[in-house]
Coordinates of C-alpha atoms and ligand atoms in Angstrom, one line a residue:
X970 CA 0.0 0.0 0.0
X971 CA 1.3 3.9 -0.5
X972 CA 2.4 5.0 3.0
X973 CA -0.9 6.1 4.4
X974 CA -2.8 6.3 7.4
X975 CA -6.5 7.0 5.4
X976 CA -8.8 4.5 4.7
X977 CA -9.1 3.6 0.9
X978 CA -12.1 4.2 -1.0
X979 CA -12.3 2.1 -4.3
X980 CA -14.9 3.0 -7.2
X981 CA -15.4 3.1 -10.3
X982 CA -18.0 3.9 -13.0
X983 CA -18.4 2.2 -16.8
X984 CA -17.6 4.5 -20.2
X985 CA -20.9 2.6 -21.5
X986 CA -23.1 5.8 -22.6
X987 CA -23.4 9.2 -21.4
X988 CA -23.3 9.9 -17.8
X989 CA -26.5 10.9 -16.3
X990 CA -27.0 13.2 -12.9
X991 CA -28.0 9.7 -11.2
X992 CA -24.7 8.9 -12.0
X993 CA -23.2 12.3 -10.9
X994 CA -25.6 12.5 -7.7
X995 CA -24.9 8.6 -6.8
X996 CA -21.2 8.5 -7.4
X997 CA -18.9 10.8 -8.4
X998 CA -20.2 13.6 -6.8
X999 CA -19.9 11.9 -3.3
X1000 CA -16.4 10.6 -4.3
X1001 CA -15.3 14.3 -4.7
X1002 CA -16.9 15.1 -1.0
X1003 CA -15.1 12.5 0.3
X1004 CA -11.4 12.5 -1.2
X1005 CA -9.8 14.4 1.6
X1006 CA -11.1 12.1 4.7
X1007 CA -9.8 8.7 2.2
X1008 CA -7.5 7.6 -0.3
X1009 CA -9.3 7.7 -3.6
X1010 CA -9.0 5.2 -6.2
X1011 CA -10.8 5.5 -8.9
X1012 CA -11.6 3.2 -12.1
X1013 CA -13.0 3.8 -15.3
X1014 CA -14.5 0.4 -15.9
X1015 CA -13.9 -0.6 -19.7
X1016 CA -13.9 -4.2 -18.8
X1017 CA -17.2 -4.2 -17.5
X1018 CA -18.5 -2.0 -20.4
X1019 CA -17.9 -4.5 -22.8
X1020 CA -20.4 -7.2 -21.2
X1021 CA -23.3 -5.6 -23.6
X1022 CA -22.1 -4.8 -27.2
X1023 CA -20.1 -1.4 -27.6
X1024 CA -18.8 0.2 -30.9
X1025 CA -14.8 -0.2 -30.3
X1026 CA -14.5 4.1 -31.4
X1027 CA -17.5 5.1 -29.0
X1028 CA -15.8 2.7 -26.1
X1029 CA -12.7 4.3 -26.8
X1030 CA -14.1 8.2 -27.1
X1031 CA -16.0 7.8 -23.6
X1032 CA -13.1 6.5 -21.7
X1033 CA -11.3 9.9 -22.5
X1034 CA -14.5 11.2 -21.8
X1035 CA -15.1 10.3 -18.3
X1036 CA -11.4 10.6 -17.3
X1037 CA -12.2 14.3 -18.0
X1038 CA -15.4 14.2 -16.3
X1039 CA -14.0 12.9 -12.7
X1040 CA -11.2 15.4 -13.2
X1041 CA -14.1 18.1 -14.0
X1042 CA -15.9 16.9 -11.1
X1043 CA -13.3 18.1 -9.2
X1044 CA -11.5 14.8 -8.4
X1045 CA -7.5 16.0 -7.9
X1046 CA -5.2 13.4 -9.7
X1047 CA -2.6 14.3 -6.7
X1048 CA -4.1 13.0 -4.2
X1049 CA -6.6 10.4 -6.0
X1050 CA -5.5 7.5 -8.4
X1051 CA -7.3 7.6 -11.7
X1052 CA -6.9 4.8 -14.4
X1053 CA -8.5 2.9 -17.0
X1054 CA -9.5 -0.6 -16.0
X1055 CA -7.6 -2.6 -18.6
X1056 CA -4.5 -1.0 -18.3
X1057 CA -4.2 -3.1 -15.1
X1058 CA -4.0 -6.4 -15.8
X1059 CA -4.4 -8.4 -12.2
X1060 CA -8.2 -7.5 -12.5
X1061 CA -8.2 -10.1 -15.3
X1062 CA -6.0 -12.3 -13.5
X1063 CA -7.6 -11.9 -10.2
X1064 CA -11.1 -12.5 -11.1
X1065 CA -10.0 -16.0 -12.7
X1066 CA -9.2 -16.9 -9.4
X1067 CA -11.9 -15.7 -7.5
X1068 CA -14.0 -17.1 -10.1
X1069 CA -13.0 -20.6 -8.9
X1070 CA -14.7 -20.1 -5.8
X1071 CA -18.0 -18.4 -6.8
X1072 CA -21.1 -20.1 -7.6
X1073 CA -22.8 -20.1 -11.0
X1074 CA -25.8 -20.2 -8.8
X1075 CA -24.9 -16.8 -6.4
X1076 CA -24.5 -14.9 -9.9
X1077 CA -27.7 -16.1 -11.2
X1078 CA -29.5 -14.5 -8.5
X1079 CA -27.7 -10.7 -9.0
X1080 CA -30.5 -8.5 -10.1
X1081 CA -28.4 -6.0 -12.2
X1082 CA -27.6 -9.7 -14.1
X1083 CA -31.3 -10.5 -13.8
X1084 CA -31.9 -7.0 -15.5
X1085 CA -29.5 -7.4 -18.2
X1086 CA -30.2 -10.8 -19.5
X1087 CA -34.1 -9.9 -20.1
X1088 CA -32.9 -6.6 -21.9
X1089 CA -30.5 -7.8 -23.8
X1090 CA -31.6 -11.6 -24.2
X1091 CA -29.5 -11.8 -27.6
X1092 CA -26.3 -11.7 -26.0
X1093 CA -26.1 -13.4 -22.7
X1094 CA -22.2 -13.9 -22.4
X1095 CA -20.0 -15.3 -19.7
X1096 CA -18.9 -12.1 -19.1
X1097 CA -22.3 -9.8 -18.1
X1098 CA -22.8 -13.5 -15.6
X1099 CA -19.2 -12.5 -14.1
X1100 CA -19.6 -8.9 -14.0
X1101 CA -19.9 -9.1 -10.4
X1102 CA -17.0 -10.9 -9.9
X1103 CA -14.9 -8.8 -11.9
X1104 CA -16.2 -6.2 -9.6
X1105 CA -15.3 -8.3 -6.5
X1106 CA -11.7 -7.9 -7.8
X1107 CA -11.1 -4.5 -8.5
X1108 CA -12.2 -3.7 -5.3
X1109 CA -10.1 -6.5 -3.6
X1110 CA -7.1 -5.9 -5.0
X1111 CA -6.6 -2.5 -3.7
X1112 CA -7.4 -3.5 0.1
X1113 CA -10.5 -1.1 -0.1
X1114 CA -12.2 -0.2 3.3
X1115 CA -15.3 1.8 1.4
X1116 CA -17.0 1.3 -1.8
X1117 CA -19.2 4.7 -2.4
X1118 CA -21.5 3.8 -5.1
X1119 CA -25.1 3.8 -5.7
X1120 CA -28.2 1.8 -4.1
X1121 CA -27.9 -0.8 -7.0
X1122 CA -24.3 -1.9 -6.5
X1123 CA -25.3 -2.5 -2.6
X1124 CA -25.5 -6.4 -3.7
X1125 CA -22.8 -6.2 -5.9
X1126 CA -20.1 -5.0 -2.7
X1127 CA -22.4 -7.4 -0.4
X1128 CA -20.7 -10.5 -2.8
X1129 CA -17.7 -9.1 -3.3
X1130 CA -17.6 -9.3 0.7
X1131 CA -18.8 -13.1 0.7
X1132 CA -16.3 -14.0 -1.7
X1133 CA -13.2 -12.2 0.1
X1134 CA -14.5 -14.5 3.1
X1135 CA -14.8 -17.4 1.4
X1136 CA -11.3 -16.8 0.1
X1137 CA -9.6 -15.9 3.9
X1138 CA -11.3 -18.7 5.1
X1139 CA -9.7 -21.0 2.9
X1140 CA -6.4 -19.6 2.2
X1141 CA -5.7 -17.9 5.8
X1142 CA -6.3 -13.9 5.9
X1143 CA -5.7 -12.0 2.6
X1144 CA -8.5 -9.5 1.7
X1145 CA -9.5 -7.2 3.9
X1146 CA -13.5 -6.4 3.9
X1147 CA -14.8 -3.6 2.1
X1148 CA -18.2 -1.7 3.1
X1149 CA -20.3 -0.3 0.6
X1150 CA -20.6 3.4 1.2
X1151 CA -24.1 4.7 0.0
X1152 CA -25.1 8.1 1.0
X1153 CA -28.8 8.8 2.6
X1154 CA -30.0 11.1 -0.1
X1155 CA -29.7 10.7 -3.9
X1156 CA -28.9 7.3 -3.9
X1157 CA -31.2 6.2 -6.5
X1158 CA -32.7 8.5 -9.0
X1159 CA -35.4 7.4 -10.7
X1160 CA -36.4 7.6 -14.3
X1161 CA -38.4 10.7 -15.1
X1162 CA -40.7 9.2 -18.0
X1163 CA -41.4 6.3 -15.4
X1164 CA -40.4 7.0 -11.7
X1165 CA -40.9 2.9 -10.6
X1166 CA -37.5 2.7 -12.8
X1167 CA -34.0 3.8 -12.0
X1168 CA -32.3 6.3 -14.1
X1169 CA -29.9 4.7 -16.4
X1170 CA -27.5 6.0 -18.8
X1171 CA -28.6 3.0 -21.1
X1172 CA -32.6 4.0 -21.2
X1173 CA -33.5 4.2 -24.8
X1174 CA -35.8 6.8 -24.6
X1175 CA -33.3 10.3 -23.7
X1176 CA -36.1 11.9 -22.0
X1177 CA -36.3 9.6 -19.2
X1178 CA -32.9 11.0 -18.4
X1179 CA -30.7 14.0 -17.6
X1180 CA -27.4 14.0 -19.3
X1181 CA -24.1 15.5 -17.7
X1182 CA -23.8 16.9 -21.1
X1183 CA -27.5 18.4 -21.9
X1184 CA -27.6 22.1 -22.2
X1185 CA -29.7 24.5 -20.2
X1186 CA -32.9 23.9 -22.7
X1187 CA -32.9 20.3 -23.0
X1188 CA -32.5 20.4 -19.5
X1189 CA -35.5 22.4 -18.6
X1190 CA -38.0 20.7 -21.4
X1191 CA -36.6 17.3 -19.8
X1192 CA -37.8 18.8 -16.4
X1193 CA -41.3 20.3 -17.8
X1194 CA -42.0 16.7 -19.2
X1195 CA -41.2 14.5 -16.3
X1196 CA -44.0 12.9 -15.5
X1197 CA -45.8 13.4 -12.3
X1198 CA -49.4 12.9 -10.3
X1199 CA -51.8 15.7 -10.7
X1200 CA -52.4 17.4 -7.3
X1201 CA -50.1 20.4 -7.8
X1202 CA -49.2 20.6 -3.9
X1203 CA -45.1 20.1 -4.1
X1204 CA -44.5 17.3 -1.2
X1205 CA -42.6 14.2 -1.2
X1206 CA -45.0 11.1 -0.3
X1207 CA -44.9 7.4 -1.2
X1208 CA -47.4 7.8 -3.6
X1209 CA -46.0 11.0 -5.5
X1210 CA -43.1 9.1 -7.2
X1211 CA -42.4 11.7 -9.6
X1212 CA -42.6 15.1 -7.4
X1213 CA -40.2 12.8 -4.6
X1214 CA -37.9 12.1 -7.4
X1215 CA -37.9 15.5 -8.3
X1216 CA -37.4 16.8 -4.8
X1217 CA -34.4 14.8 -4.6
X1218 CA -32.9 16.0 -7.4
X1219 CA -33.6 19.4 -6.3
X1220 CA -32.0 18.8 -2.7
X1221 CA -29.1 17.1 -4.3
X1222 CA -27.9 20.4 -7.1
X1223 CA -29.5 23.2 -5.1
X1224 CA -27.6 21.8 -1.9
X1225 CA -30.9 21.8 0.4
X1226 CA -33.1 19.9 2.7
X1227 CA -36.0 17.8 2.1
X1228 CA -38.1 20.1 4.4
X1229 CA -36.0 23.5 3.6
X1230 CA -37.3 22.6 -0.4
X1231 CA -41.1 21.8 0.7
X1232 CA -41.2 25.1 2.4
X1233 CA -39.8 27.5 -0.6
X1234 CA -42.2 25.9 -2.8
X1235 CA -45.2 25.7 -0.6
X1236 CA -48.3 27.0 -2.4
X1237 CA -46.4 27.2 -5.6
X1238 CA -47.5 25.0 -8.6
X1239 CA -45.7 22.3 -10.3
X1240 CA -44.7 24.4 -13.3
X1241 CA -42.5 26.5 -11.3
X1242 CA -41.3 23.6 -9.2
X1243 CA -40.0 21.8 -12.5
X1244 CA -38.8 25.1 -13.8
X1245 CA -36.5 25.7 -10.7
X1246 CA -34.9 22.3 -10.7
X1247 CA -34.1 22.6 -14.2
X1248 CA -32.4 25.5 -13.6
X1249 CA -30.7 24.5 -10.5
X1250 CA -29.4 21.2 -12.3
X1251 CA -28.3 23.5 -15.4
X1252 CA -26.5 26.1 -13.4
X1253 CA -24.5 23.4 -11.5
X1254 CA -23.7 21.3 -15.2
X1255 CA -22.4 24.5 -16.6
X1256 CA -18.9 25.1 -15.1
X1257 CA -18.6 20.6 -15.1
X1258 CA -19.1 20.9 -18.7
X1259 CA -17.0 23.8 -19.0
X1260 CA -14.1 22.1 -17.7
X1261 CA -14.8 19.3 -18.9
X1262 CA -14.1 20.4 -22.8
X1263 CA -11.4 22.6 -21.7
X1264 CA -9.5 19.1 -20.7
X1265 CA -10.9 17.3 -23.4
X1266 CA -8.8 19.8 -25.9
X1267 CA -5.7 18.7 -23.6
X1268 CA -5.4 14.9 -24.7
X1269 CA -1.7 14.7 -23.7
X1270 CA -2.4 16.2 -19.6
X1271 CA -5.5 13.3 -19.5
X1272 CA -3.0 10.5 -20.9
X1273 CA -0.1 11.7 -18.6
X1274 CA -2.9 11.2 -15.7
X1275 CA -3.9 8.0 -16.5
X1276 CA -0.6 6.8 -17.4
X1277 CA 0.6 7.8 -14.0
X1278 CA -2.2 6.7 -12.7
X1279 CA -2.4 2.8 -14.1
X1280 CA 1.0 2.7 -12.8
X1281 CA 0.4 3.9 -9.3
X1282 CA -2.7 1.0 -9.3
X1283 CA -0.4 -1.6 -10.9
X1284 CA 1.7 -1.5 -8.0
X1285 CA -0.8 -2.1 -5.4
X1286 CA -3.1 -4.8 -7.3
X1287 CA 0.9 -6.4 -8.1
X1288 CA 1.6 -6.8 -4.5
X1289 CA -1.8 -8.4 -4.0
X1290 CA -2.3 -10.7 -6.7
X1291 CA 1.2 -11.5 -5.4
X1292 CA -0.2 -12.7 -2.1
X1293 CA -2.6 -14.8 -3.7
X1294 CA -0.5 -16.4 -6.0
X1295 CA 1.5 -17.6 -3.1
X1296 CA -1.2 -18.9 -0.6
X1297 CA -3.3 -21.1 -3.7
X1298 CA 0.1 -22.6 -4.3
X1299 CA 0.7 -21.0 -7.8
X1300 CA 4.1 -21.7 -8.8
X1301 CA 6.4 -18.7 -9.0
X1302 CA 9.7 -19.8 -10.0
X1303 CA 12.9 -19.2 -7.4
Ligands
ATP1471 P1 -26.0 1.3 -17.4 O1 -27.3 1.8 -17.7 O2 -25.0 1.3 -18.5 O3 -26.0 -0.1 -16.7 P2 -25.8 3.0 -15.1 O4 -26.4 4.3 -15.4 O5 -26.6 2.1 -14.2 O6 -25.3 2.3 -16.4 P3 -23.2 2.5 -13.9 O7 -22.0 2.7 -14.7 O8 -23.7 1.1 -13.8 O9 -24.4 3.4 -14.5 O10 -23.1 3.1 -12.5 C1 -22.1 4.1 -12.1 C2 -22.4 4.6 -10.7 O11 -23.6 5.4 -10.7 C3 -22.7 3.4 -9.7 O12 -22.1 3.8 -8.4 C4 -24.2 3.4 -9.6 O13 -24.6 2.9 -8.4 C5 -24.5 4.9 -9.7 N1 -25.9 5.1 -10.3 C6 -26.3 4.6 -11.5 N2 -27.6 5.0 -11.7 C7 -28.0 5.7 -10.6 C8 -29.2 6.3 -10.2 N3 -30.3 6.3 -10.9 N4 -29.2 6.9 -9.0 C9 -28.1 7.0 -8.2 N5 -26.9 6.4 -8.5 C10 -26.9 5.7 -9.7
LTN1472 N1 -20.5 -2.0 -11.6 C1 -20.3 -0.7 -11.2 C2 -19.0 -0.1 -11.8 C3 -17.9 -0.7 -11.1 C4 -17.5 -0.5 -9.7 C5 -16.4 -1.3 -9.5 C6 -18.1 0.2 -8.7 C7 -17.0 -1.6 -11.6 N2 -16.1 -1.9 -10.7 C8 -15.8 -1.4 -8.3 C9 -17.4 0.1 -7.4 C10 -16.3 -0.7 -7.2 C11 -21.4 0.1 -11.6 O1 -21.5 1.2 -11.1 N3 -22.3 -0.3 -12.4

């Protein structure tokens, strides 16, 4: 490990489609909050993209793309180490492993694989069925302490802890046991063309999400169409989906309370409600985008950082898949 006294938080996000602000609100936004209390390491998942078809230019654009995001986001590639995925390769070699001791059955039973397979029934590969696995080893090769990430990863960190016990327990101590890290507010966003569904940056229909990259219009007519109940009064309740949605959306870019937004639009109707969230997401997208190009026209700063930054993580995954090698009884020459 670097010489450190912080605990390490590990995440990571996939350069499969356009970020959305469920994205931003339930990962890389907290990530940024957090980087000064841990030590950051953070993955741009191109191995986990490729379990559902990508176009090999489009895989290649976005990685670039979201290295400039988390950078945008206000992620500092001092302190924080930022690499691509497949420039490391123990998370290949480390998930063979692992896979040895994980049930078909256990993955079977992950919703997100549930999910997948009945969306994209043409191509059920190995690989979307290991997903999780491949997950389990990023964030056990780093010794992670905290994985902040979204409500629907919770079961994903849940088996990456069963199978770092399975493995100590047969092996003697090796991994140590990460926590998922999933913040109170704004951990799932829903869809707003159908509030029972997550937002997901692979919903085919664009109006159902918000874009990192949508300009101030689009934005707002995204917000005016989101689909709602009709009794005008502006209140989160269980069966007002699409206005609690909205509130949390609100809370999360105008940097408010549940109760602090219910008060300043008490006896106000839902057209200005919708209005002002647009704007407050817009405003708060403006400067990320901003600074998001202004890196984007820098290709040789963004490869520097991840260069430096796949290096920094090789060392650390190195040492670990190291350790495992040696207690399964890998040969390793003299
Ligand atoms: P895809 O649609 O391609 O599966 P996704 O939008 O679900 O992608 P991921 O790359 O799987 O995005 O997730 C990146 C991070 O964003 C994860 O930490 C995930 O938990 C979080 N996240 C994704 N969608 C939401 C959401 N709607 N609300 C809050 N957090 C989310
Ligand atoms: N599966 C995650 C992305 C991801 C991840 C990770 C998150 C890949 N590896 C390790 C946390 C830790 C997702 O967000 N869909």
């Amino acid at each position: 490990m670097e010489q450190t006294q912080k605990k390490v938080m590990y995440s990571a996000v996939q350069p499969s489609g356009n970020l959305t602000i469920g994205n931003y609100i339930g990962s890389v936004r907290n990530w940024v909050g957090l980087q000064q209390e841990f030590t950051g390491i953070f993955a741009i998942a191109n191995m986990h993209a490729i379990t559902v078809r990508q176009s090999p230019a489009e895989l290649r654009r976005r990685t670039l793309e979201l290295a400039a995001l988390y950078l945008a986001c206000g992620l500092d590639p001092e302190g924080c180490i930022l690499y691509v995925q497949s420039q490391v390769p123990q998370h290949a070699e480390l998930t063979w492993v692992l896979n040895t001791i994980t049930y078909v059955g256990e993955m079977e039973r992950m919703t997100q694989y549930k999910d997948k397979a009945a969306k994209h029934a043409d191509n059920i590969n190995m690989g979307l069925m290991d997903y999780p696995v491949l997950m389990a080893a990023d964030i056990l090769l780093y010794l992670t302490d905290y994985v902040p990430v979204g409500a629907d990863q919770k079961q994903h960190v849940e088996i990456a802890r069963d199978i770092a016990a399975r493995f100590n327990n047969r092996y003697g101590e090796t991994f140590r046991m990460p926590e998922p890290y999933i913040m109170a507010q704004g951990a799932r966003i829903m869809s707003l063309q159908d509030p029972s569904r997550k937002m997901s940056k692979s919903d085919e229909n664009p109006n159902a999400s918000v874009y990192l990259a949508d300009d101030k219009d689009t934005i707002i007519r995204k917000f005016k169409r989101a689909v709602t109940d009709s009794d005008n009064c502006v209140r989160a309740a269980e069966d007002k989906p699409g206005i609690t949605n909205l509130l949390a959306i609100y809370c999360a870019f105008a940097g408010c309370s549940l109760a602090e937004a219910e008060r300043a639009f008490e006896g106000k109707g839902y057209g200005d409600f919708k209005l002002a969230v647009g704007e407050a997401v817009a405003d708060k997208l403006a400067p990320v985008q901003a600074e998001q190009r202004r890196l984007l026209a820098d290709k040789a700063y963004l490869n520097g950082i991840l260069s430096q930054g796949a290096e920094r993580a090789y060392r650390i995954a190195r040492k670990t898949l190291d350790k495992v090698y040696r207690k399964i009884g890998f040969y390793r020459g003299e």
